[in-house]
CSV table of C-alpha atoms in Angstrom, one decimal:
chain,number,residue,atom,x,y,z
A,22,MET,CA,63.9,96.5,117.1
A,23,ALA,CA,61.1,93.9,115.8
A,24,LEU,CA,57.1,96.6,114.2
A,25,LEU,CA,55.2,94.7,114.0
A,26,GLY,CA,53.3,93.7,116.6
A,27,VAL,CA,52.2,89.2,116.4
A,28,ASP,CA,48.9,88.2,116.5
A,29,ARG,CA,50.5,84.0,116.3
A,30,ASP,CA,46.7,82.9,116.5
A,31,ARG,CA,46.2,85.0,113.9
A,32,ILE,CA,49.6,84.1,112.0
A,33,ALA,CA,48.8,80.5,111.9
A,34,ALA,CA,45.7,81.0,110.6
A,35,ALA,CA,47.0,82.8,107.5
A,36,ALA,CA,49.3,80.0,107.2
A,37,ARG,CA,46.2,77.9,107.4
A,38,ARG,CA,45.1,79.2,104.7
A,39,VAL,CA,48.3,79.9,102.6
A,40,MET,CA,48.0,76.4,102.4
A,41,ALA,CA,45.1,75.2,102.4
A,42,ARG,CA,45.1,78.2,99.1
A,43,CYS,CA,47.2,76.1,97.5
A,44,GLU,CA,45.8,72.5,97.1
A,45,GLU,CA,43.1,74.4,95.4
A,46,LEU,CA,45.1,76.1,92.8
A,47,ALA,CA,46.6,72.4,92.3
A,48,GLY,CA,43.4,71.8,91.5
A,49,VAL,CA,42.9,74.1,88.6
A,50,SER,CA,45.9,71.7,85.0
A,51,ALA,CA,45.4,71.0,82.2
A,52,THR,CA,46.6,67.7,83.0
A,53,SER,CA,44.6,65.2,85.7
A,54,GLY,CA,46.7,63.4,88.1
A,55,GLY,CA,49.0,66.1,88.0
A,56,ILE,CA,49.1,70.5,87.8
A,57,GLU,CA,50.3,72.0,84.9
A,58,ARG,CA,49.8,75.6,84.3
A,59,VAL,CA,50.9,77.5,81.3
A,60,TYR,CA,50.0,80.9,79.8
A,61,LEU,CA,46.9,82.3,77.6
A,62,SER,CA,45.1,78.8,78.8
A,63,PRO,CA,41.6,77.9,80.4
A,64,GLU,CA,43.7,77.4,84.0
A,65,HIS,CA,45.5,81.3,84.1
A,66,ALA,CA,41.7,82.4,83.2
A,67,ARG,CA,41.1,80.6,86.3
A,68,VAL,CA,43.3,81.4,88.9
A,69,ASN,CA,43.8,85.3,87.8
A,70,ARG,CA,39.3,85.2,88.2
A,71,LEU,CA,40.2,83.2,92.4
A,72,ALA,CA,43.1,85.9,93.2
A,73,ALA,CA,41.4,88.3,92.3
A,74,GLU,CA,39.0,87.3,94.7
A,75,TRP,CA,40.9,86.7,97.1
A,76,MET,CA,41.8,90.2,96.6
A,77,ARG,CA,39.5,91.7,96.9
A,78,GLU,CA,39.1,89.9,100.1
A,79,VAL,CA,40.9,91.6,101.7
A,80,GLY,CA,40.7,95.7,100.6
A,81,MET,CA,41.7,95.0,97.5
A,82,ALA,CA,41.1,97.0,94.1
A,83,THR,CA,41.7,94.7,91.9
A,84,ARG,CA,42.7,94.8,87.7
A,85,GLN,CA,44.0,92.1,84.6
A,86,ASP,CA,46.8,94.1,83.3
A,87,ALA,CA,47.4,94.1,79.0
A,88,ALA,CA,49.0,91.3,78.9
A,89,GLY,CA,47.6,89.2,81.5
A,90,ASN,CA,48.7,89.7,84.7
A,91,GLN,CA,46.1,89.5,88.3
A,92,LEU,CA,46.8,92.6,90.3
A,93,GLY,CA,45.7,93.5,94.3
A,94,ARG,CA,46.4,97.9,95.2
A,95,MET,CA,45.2,99.3,98.7
A,96,ALA,CA,45.8,102.4,98.9
A,97,PRO,CA,47.9,105.2,101.7
A,98,ALA,CA,46.4,105.1,104.7
A,99,SER,CA,47.0,108.5,103.4
A,100,GLY,CA,44.6,107.9,100.5
A,101,GLU,CA,46.5,109.6,97.9
A,102,PRO,CA,45.7,107.6,94.5
A,103,ASP,CA,48.5,107.8,92.4
A,104,ALA,CA,51.6,106.7,95.0
A,105,PRO,CA,54.1,104.7,94.2
A,106,ALA,CA,53.0,100.8,95.3
A,107,LEU,CA,55.2,98.3,97.2
A,108,LEU,CA,55.2,95.8,94.6
A,109,LEU,CA,54.7,92.1,96.6
A,110,GLY,CA,54.0,88.8,94.5
A,111,SER,CA,55.4,85.3,92.5
A,112,HIS,CA,53.6,84.1,89.6
A,113,LEU,CA,50.5,81.3,89.4
A,114,ASP,CA,52.1,79.4,86.1
A,115,THR,CA,53.9,75.5,86.4
A,116,VAL,CA,55.9,73.8,84.5
A,117,PRO,CA,54.8,70.1,83.6
A,118,ASP,CA,53.7,68.0,85.8
A,119,ALA,CA,54.5,70.8,88.8
A,120,GLY,CA,54.9,71.4,92.6
A,121,ARG,CA,51.9,73.1,94.6
A,122,PHE,CA,54.2,75.7,95.8
A,123,ASP,CA,56.7,77.2,93.5
A,124,GLY,CA,55.2,80.9,93.0
A,125,ILE,CA,52.2,79.7,94.4
A,126,VAL,CA,52.9,80.6,98.3
A,127,GLY,CA,54.8,84.0,97.1
A,128,VAL,CA,51.0,85.1,95.8
A,129,LEU,CA,50.0,83.8,98.6
A,130,ILE,CA,51.9,85.3,101.5
A,131,ALA,CA,51.6,88.6,99.6
A,132,LEU,CA,48.2,88.8,99.8
A,133,GLU,CA,47.8,87.5,104.0
A,134,VAL,CA,50.8,90.2,104.8
A,135,ALA,CA,47.8,92.7,102.8
A,136,ARG,CA,45.2,91.7,105.5
A,137,LEU,CA,48.3,91.7,108.0
A,138,LEU,CA,48.7,95.4,107.7
A,139,ARG,CA,45.5,96.3,106.7
A,140,ALA,CA,44.2,98.7,108.7
A,141,PRO,CA,40.2,97.7,110.4
A,142,GLY,CA,37.5,99.1,109.1
A,143,ASP,CA,38.5,100.7,105.8
A,144,GLY,CA,40.3,98.8,103.5
A,145,ALA,CA,43.4,100.8,103.7
A,146,ALA,CA,47.4,99.6,104.7
A,147,ARG,CA,48.7,100.3,108.3
A,148,ALA,CA,48.0,104.1,109.6
A,149,GLY,CA,51.5,105.3,108.7
A,150,LEU,CA,52.9,102.6,105.1
A,151,PRO,CA,53.4,106.5,102.8
A,152,PHE,CA,53.0,103.6,100.1
A,153,ALA,CA,50.3,101.5,98.7
A,154,LEU,CA,50.8,97.9,98.5
A,155,GLU,CA,49.5,95.8,95.6
A,156,VAL,CA,50.0,92.2,95.2
A,157,ILE,CA,50.7,90.7,92.2
A,158,ALA,CA,50.5,87.2,89.9
A,159,PHE,CA,52.3,87.0,87.2
A,160,SER,CA,51.2,85.4,84.3
A,161,ASP,CA,53.9,83.4,82.8
A,162,GLU,CA,57.6,83.2,84.5
A,163,GLU,CA,58.4,79.8,84.0
A,164,GLY,CA,57.8,79.7,79.6
A,165,THR,CA,56.1,76.0,78.9
A,166,ARG,CA,54.3,78.1,77.1
A,167,PHE,CA,56.1,79.3,74.5
A,168,GLY,CA,58.7,78.5,75.6
A,169,LYS,CA,60.9,81.7,76.7
A,170,ALA,CA,60.8,82.4,80.6
A,171,LEU,CA,59.6,86.1,81.9
A,172,LEU,CA,56.2,86.9,79.6
A,173,GLY,CA,54.4,89.0,82.1
A,174,SER,CA,57.0,90.6,84.5
A,175,SER,CA,58.8,91.6,81.0
A,176,ALA,CA,55.3,93.2,79.6
A,177,VAL,CA,55.7,95.0,83.8
A,178,ALA,CA,58.9,96.1,83.2
A,179,GLY,CA,58.3,97.5,79.7
A,180,THR,CA,60.9,95.3,78.0
A,181,TRP,CA,58.7,93.8,75.3
A,182,ASN,CA,60.0,92.5,72.1
A,183,ASP,CA,57.8,92.4,69.4
A,184,GLU,CA,59.1,89.4,68.0
A,185,TRP,CA,58.1,87.4,70.6
A,186,TRP,CA,54.4,87.6,68.9
A,187,THR,CA,56.2,84.6,66.3
A,188,LEU,CA,55.9,82.5,68.5
A,189,THR,CA,54.3,79.3,68.6
A,190,ASP,CA,53.8,76.7,71.5
A,191,ALA,CA,52.6,72.7,70.5
A,192,ASP,CA,49.9,72.4,68.3
A,193,GLY,CA,51.1,75.8,66.2
A,194,THR,CA,49.3,78.6,67.9
A,195,SER,CA,51.1,82.0,68.1
A,196,LEU,CA,52.0,84.1,70.8
A,197,ARG,CA,49.5,86.7,69.2
A,198,GLU,CA,46.9,84.3,68.3
A,199,ALA,CA,46.7,83.3,72.2
A,200,PHE,CA,46.7,86.5,73.3
A,201,LEU,CA,43.6,87.2,71.1
A,202,GLU,CA,41.4,83.4,72.4
A,203,PHE,CA,42.3,84.2,76.4
A,204,GLY,CA,40.6,89.0,74.7
A,205,LEU,CA,43.2,90.4,75.2
A,206,ASP,CA,44.6,93.0,72.7
A,207,PRO,CA,48.7,92.8,71.2
A,208,ALA,CA,48.4,96.2,70.3
A,209,ARG,CA,47.9,97.1,73.6
A,210,VAL,CA,50.4,94.9,76.0
A,211,GLY,CA,52.3,98.6,76.6
A,212,GLU,CA,49.8,99.6,79.0
A,213,ALA,CA,51.7,96.5,81.2
A,214,ALA,CA,54.7,98.6,82.0
A,215,ARG,CA,55.1,99.8,84.5
A,216,ARG,CA,57.8,103.1,85.1
A,217,PRO,CA,60.0,103.4,87.7
A,218,ALA,CA,58.7,106.3,89.3
A,219,GLU,CA,54.9,104.5,89.8
A,220,LEU,CA,57.1,101.5,91.9
A,221,VAL,CA,59.3,101.8,95.7
A,222,GLY,CA,60.1,98.4,95.2
A,223,TYR,CA,59.6,94.5,94.9
A,224,LEU,CA,59.7,91.9,97.4
A,225,GLU,CA,58.5,88.1,95.7
A,226,ALA,CA,58.6,85.3,98.8
A,227,HIS,CA,59.9,82.6,97.1
A,228,ILE,CA,60.7,78.1,98.2
A,229,GLU,CA,64.7,78.2,97.6
A,230,GLN,CA,64.5,75.3,94.8
A,231,GLY,CA,67.5,73.7,96.9
A,232,PRO,CA,68.8,72.2,100.2
A,233,GLN,CA,70.6,74.8,101.6
A,234,LEU,CA,68.7,75.9,104.1
A,235,ASP,CA,67.1,72.3,104.8
A,236,ARG,CA,70.9,71.1,105.3
A,237,ARG,CA,71.6,74.5,107.7
A,238,GLY,CA,68.0,73.8,109.4
A,239,GLU,CA,66.6,77.4,108.9
A,240,SER,CA,63.9,78.2,107.7
A,241,LEU,CA,64.1,81.7,105.9
A,242,ALA,CA,66.7,83.1,104.5
A,243,VAL,CA,68.0,86.5,103.0
A,244,VAL,CA,68.6,86.2,98.7
A,245,SER,CA,71.7,87.9,98.1
A,246,SER,CA,70.8,88.2,94.1
A,247,ILE,CA,69.4,86.1,92.3
A,248,ALA,CA,71.7,84.2,88.5
A,249,SER,CA,73.0,85.6,85.2
A,250,ALA,CA,72.0,82.6,82.8
A,251,ARG,CA,73.0,81.6,79.6
A,252,ARG,CA,70.7,79.2,76.9
A,253,PHE,CA,72.6,77.5,73.9
A,254,GLN,CA,70.7,75.1,71.7
A,255,LEU,CA,74.0,71.9,70.4
A,256,THR,CA,74.2,70.6,68.0
A,257,VAL,CA,76.3,68.1,66.6
A,258,GLU,CA,77.6,66.8,62.9
A,259,GLY,CA,79.0,63.1,62.3
A,260,GLU,CA,77.8,60.8,59.9
A,261,ALA,CA,74.6,57.8,59.6
A,262,ARG,CA,76.1,54.4,58.9
A,263,HIS,CA,74.8,51.5,59.1
A,264,ALA,CA,75.4,50.1,62.9
A,265,GLY,CA,76.3,46.5,61.7
A,266,GLY,CA,78.8,46.9,58.5
A,267,THR,CA,80.6,49.8,60.0
A,268,PRO,CA,84.2,49.2,61.8
A,269,TYR,CA,84.4,51.5,64.3
A,270,ASP,CA,88.1,53.3,62.7
A,271,MET,CA,85.4,54.8,60.7
A,272,ARG,CA,83.0,56.0,62.6
A,273,ARG,CA,81.9,60.1,63.4
A,274,ASP,CA,79.3,59.2,65.7
A,275,ALA,CA,77.1,62.2,66.8
A,276,LEU,CA,76.1,61.2,69.9
A,277,LEU,CA,79.1,59.6,71.4
A,278,GLY,CA,80.7,63.3,71.4
A,279,ALA,CA,78.0,64.5,72.6
A,280,SER,CA,77.1,62.5,75.6
A,281,GLU,CA,81.1,63.3,75.9
A,282,ALA,CA,80.0,67.1,75.4
A,283,ALA,CA,77.4,66.8,78.1
A,284,LEU,CA,80.3,64.5,79.8
A,285,ALA,CA,82.6,67.7,80.3
A,286,VAL,CA,80.1,70.3,81.2
A,287,GLU,CA,79.3,68.2,84.5
A,288,ARG,CA,83.6,68.1,85.0
A,289,VAL,CA,83.8,71.0,84.0
A,290,CYS,CA,81.3,73.1,85.8
A,291,ARG,CA,81.6,71.1,89.1
A,292,ALA,CA,85.3,72.3,89.2
A,293,GLU,CA,83.4,75.9,89.8
A,294,HIS,CA,82.9,77.6,92.7
A,295,HIS,CA,78.3,78.4,92.1
A,296,ILE,CA,78.9,77.7,88.0
A,297,ILE,CA,76.0,74.6,87.5
A,298,GLY,CA,75.7,73.7,84.1
A,299,THR,CA,72.8,71.7,83.4
A,300,VAL,CA,72.2,69.2,79.4
A,301,GLY,CA,68.6,69.0,79.7
A,302,GLN,CA,67.2,67.6,76.3
A,303,LEU,CA,69.2,65.4,74.0
A,304,GLU,CA,68.2,64.1,70.2
A,305,ALA,CA,69.8,61.8,68.2
A,306,PHE,CA,69.0,61.0,63.9
A,307,PRO,CA,68.4,59.3,63.1
A,308,GLY,CA,67.3,57.3,65.4
A,309,ALA,CA,67.1,54.0,64.0
A,310,VAL,CA,68.2,51.5,66.3
A,311,ASN,CA,70.8,50.3,64.0
A,312,VAL,CA,71.7,53.3,62.2
A,313,VAL,CA,74.7,54.9,62.9
A,314,PRO,CA,73.7,59.1,64.6
A,315,GLY,CA,74.4,60.9,62.3
A,316,GLU,CA,73.4,64.6,64.8
A,317,VAL,CA,72.7,65.1,67.5
A,318,ARG,CA,70.9,68.4,69.3
A,319,LEU,CA,71.2,68.9,72.5
A,320,SER,CA,70.5,71.5,74.9
A,321,LEU,CA,72.8,73.4,77.2
A,322,ASP,CA,72.1,75.7,80.0
A,323,LEU,CA,75.3,78.0,82.1
A,324,ARG,CA,73.9,79.6,85.1
A,325,GLY,CA,76.4,81.7,87.8
A,326,GLU,CA,76.6,83.9,90.7
A,327,PHE,CA,78.4,86.5,88.6
A,328,ASP,CA,77.9,87.2,84.8
A,329,GLY,CA,82.5,87.5,84.1
A,330,GLU,CA,82.3,84.1,85.4
A,331,ARG,CA,79.7,82.5,84.2
A,332,ASP,CA,81.0,83.1,80.2
A,333,ARG,CA,85.0,82.1,81.4
A,334,VAL,CA,84.0,78.9,82.1
A,335,TRP,CA,81.7,78.9,78.8
A,336,LEU,CA,84.8,79.8,77.1
A,337,SER,CA,86.5,76.8,79.1
A,338,LEU,CA,83.4,74.3,77.2
A,339,GLU,CA,83.9,75.5,73.8
A,340,ARG,CA,87.3,74.3,73.9
A,341,GLU,CA,86.7,71.3,75.8
A,342,LEU,CA,84.1,70.5,73.0
A,343,ASP,CA,86.9,71.9,70.3
A,344,ALA,CA,88.8,69.3,71.2
A,345,ILE,CA,85.7,66.3,72.2
A,346,MET,CA,85.5,66.3,68.8
A,347,GLY,CA,88.5,67.0,66.5
A,348,ARG,CA,89.6,63.3,68.1
A,349,ARG,CA,86.6,62.0,67.0
A,350,GLY,CA,86.6,63.7,63.7
A,351,LEU,CA,83.2,65.6,64.4
A,352,ARG,CA,82.5,69.2,63.9
A,353,TRP,CA,80.0,71.1,66.7
A,354,GLN,CA,77.7,74.6,66.5
A,355,ALA,CA,76.0,76.3,69.8
A,356,GLN,CA,72.5,79.1,69.1
A,357,GLU,CA,72.7,81.0,72.3
A,358,VAL,CA,68.9,80.6,72.9
A,359,HIS,CA,68.8,83.7,75.9
A,360,SER,CA,70.7,85.4,77.6
A,361,ALA,CA,70.3,87.2,81.3
A,362,PRO,CA,72.9,88.8,83.0
A,363,ALA,CA,72.7,88.2,87.6
A,364,VAL,CA,70.3,90.7,89.3
A,365,PHE,CA,71.6,91.5,92.6
A,366,CYS,CA,69.3,92.7,95.7
A,367,ALA,CA,69.8,95.4,96.8
A,368,PRO,CA,71.3,96.2,100.2
A,369,LEU,CA,67.9,98.6,102.4
A,370,LEU,CA,66.2,95.5,100.3
A,371,GLN,CA,68.3,92.7,102.2
A,372,ASP,CA,68.5,94.6,105.1
A,373,VAL,CA,64.9,94.5,105.7
A,374,VAL,CA,64.7,91.0,104.6
A,375,ARG,CA,66.7,90.8,107.2
A,376,GLU,CA,65.0,91.9,110.4
A,377,GLY,CA,61.8,90.2,108.9
A,378,ILE,CA,63.4,86.8,108.9
A,379,LEU,CA,65.3,88.5,112.6
A,380,SER,CA,61.7,88.7,114.0
A,381,THR,CA,61.3,84.6,113.2
A,382,LEU,CA,64.6,83.9,115.5
A,383,PRO,CA,64.3,83.9,119.3
A,384,GLY,CA,64.9,86.6,121.2
A,385,GLY,CA,65.0,88.6,117.8
A,386,THR,CA,68.7,87.5,117.2
A,387,GLY,CA,70.8,85.5,114.9
A,388,ASP,CA,72.3,85.4,112.0
A,389,PRO,CA,70.2,84.3,108.8
A,390,ALA,CA,71.8,82.8,106.2
A,391,VAL,CA,72.8,84.7,102.9
A,392,LEU,CA,71.9,82.7,99.5
A,393,PHE,CA,72.2,83.9,95.8
A,394,SER,CA,69.3,82.4,93.5
A,395,PRO,CA,70.5,79.5,91.1
A,396,ALA,CA,67.0,79.8,89.5
A,397,GLY,CA,65.9,82.6,87.8
A,398,HIS,CA,63.0,84.1,89.0
A,399,ASP,CA,60.1,88.1,87.8
A,400,GLY,CA,62.0,89.9,90.3
A,401,MET,CA,64.7,89.3,87.3
A,402,ALA,CA,62.2,91.4,84.4
A,403,ILE,CA,61.7,93.7,87.0
A,404,GLY,CA,64.7,95.0,88.3
A,405,ALA,CA,65.2,96.8,85.6
A,406,ILE,CA,62.7,99.4,86.9
A,407,ALA,CA,62.9,98.5,90.7
A,408,ASP,CA,64.2,97.5,93.5
A,409,VAL,CA,64.3,93.6,93.6
A,410,GLY,CA,64.2,91.6,97.6
A,411,MET,CA,63.5,88.3,97.9
A,412,LEU,CA,63.0,86.2,101.2
A,413,PHE,CA,63.8,82.4,100.5
A,414,LEU,CA,61.7,80.1,102.1
A,415,ARG,CA,63.3,76.2,103.5
A,416,ASN,CA,62.0,73.8,100.4
A,417,PRO,CA,62.7,70.1,102.5
A,418,ASP,CA,65.7,68.5,100.1
A,419,GLY,CA,65.9,71.1,97.5
A,420,ILE,CA,62.8,69.1,95.5
A,421,SER,CA,61.2,71.4,92.2
A,422,HIS,CA,59.4,71.5,89.7
A,423,HIS,CA,57.3,67.2,90.2
A,424,PRO,CA,55.0,66.9,92.3
A,425,ASP,CA,57.6,65.9,95.9
A,426,GLU,CA,57.4,69.8,96.2
A,427,ALA,CA,56.8,71.1,99.5
A,428,VAL,CA,57.5,73.6,101.8
A,429,SER,CA,55.8,73.0,106.0
A,430,ALA,CA,53.4,75.1,107.4
A,431,GLY,CA,55.0,76.4,110.2
A,432,ASP,CA,57.6,78.1,107.5
A,433,VAL,CA,55.1,79.5,106.6
A,434,ALA,CA,53.6,80.8,108.8
A,435,ARG,CA,57.4,82.9,109.5
A,436,GLY,CA,57.5,84.0,105.9
A,437,ILE,CA,54.5,85.8,106.7
A,438,GLN,CA,56.1,87.4,110.0
A,439,ALA,CA,58.9,88.1,108.7
A,440,LEU,CA,57.6,89.6,104.7
A,441,ALA,CA,55.7,92.1,106.6
A,442,GLU,CA,58.3,92.5,109.0
A,443,ALA,CA,60.5,93.5,106.0
A,444,VAL,CA,57.3,96.6,104.4
A,445,LEU,CA,56.9,98.3,108.3
A,446,GLN,CA,60.2,98.0,107.8
A,447,LEU,CA,60.6,99.8,104.9
A,448,ALA,CA,58.4,102.0,105.4
A,449,ALA,CA,59.7,103.4,108.6
A,450,ASP,CA,63.2,104.2,106.5
A,451,ARG,CA,60.8,105.5,103.9
A,452,PRO,CA,58.8,108.8,106.4
A,453,ALA,CA,55.9,110.1,104.2
């Protein structure tokens, strides 16, 4: 049974506000003619100030934490200052040449949910909510600047690694130096960490970043899990020789071996269920037009719904690469640079998200889509300290990390209604 008294005009107005603010935030960019907003940059500071202003507008007390995440808090109806909080939100940083909605729409939907659930007059959450409501704008989900994703949410989860302080950006600025330039104290980053007892759970609305909902003709989906991931830097070694003078039977061409390896990644992963492998970077050395490439460095991003299946496919790829390089007289090696286990959304949070989606359907009945997320999200880090749930919004054509990324105002309106209903359903399962 739906618990939210739906005011269609109010929710439509909220959706229009989300769309307008996505456009406003798109103007906060380090580049002209595109969107790029990275961790600990002047643009990061500007969007945090905007988010704080919007949080105060809906009656929230605001703060920026020790890792640069922006938070707003709305006390429960009881007014208890130390009540545990249900955390809603997403991230405001972007990849280079980004779209307008990845992460951003989730923060803004969370703010509109807080607005809907605010009791008139006193700024507190609607009577009956047994927990505080917090909205968080994570500072660095993408990892664009320092090459390490989930820095903001890792700080909140208490899993910050001091080895990260030496990471540098393209200009040679270290993460420690960037903290200081932003006005943060590296010695206090641990203060961003939250204890499990402080959190009821974490709910995030996000565009799908894939085409499944669009293909199904549906607006919203329950997320079942976030994919496990492993990333490798591969090096293929051959022999650099003169391009004109070296016959084919004497060539040890590292680029041809690396190219065959990339095709093997596609072939092996396409034959699997919910395994995705991508070679996104490839660089040949010495890189001259008239020299047979003697060395190639390439990346491999390997994702799967389940850790064991992902790892089994990596072992298969190792055997494939051994065979390819053996045929071509090449050597290869792999350095693992990232590993993250799959994070499964909590059954209760999946249930309340499902109830939220049902509240948007005619008659409140149907069978909402359930999708796993091949893309990573801040919930992967927050899952270390709290139950996680996610709601996907339809992304036309499934394009993301690209200026053509899109979501409709109608689907945003349904997402606001569904997430607000999910909050109320969770409250009903957690008596005051």
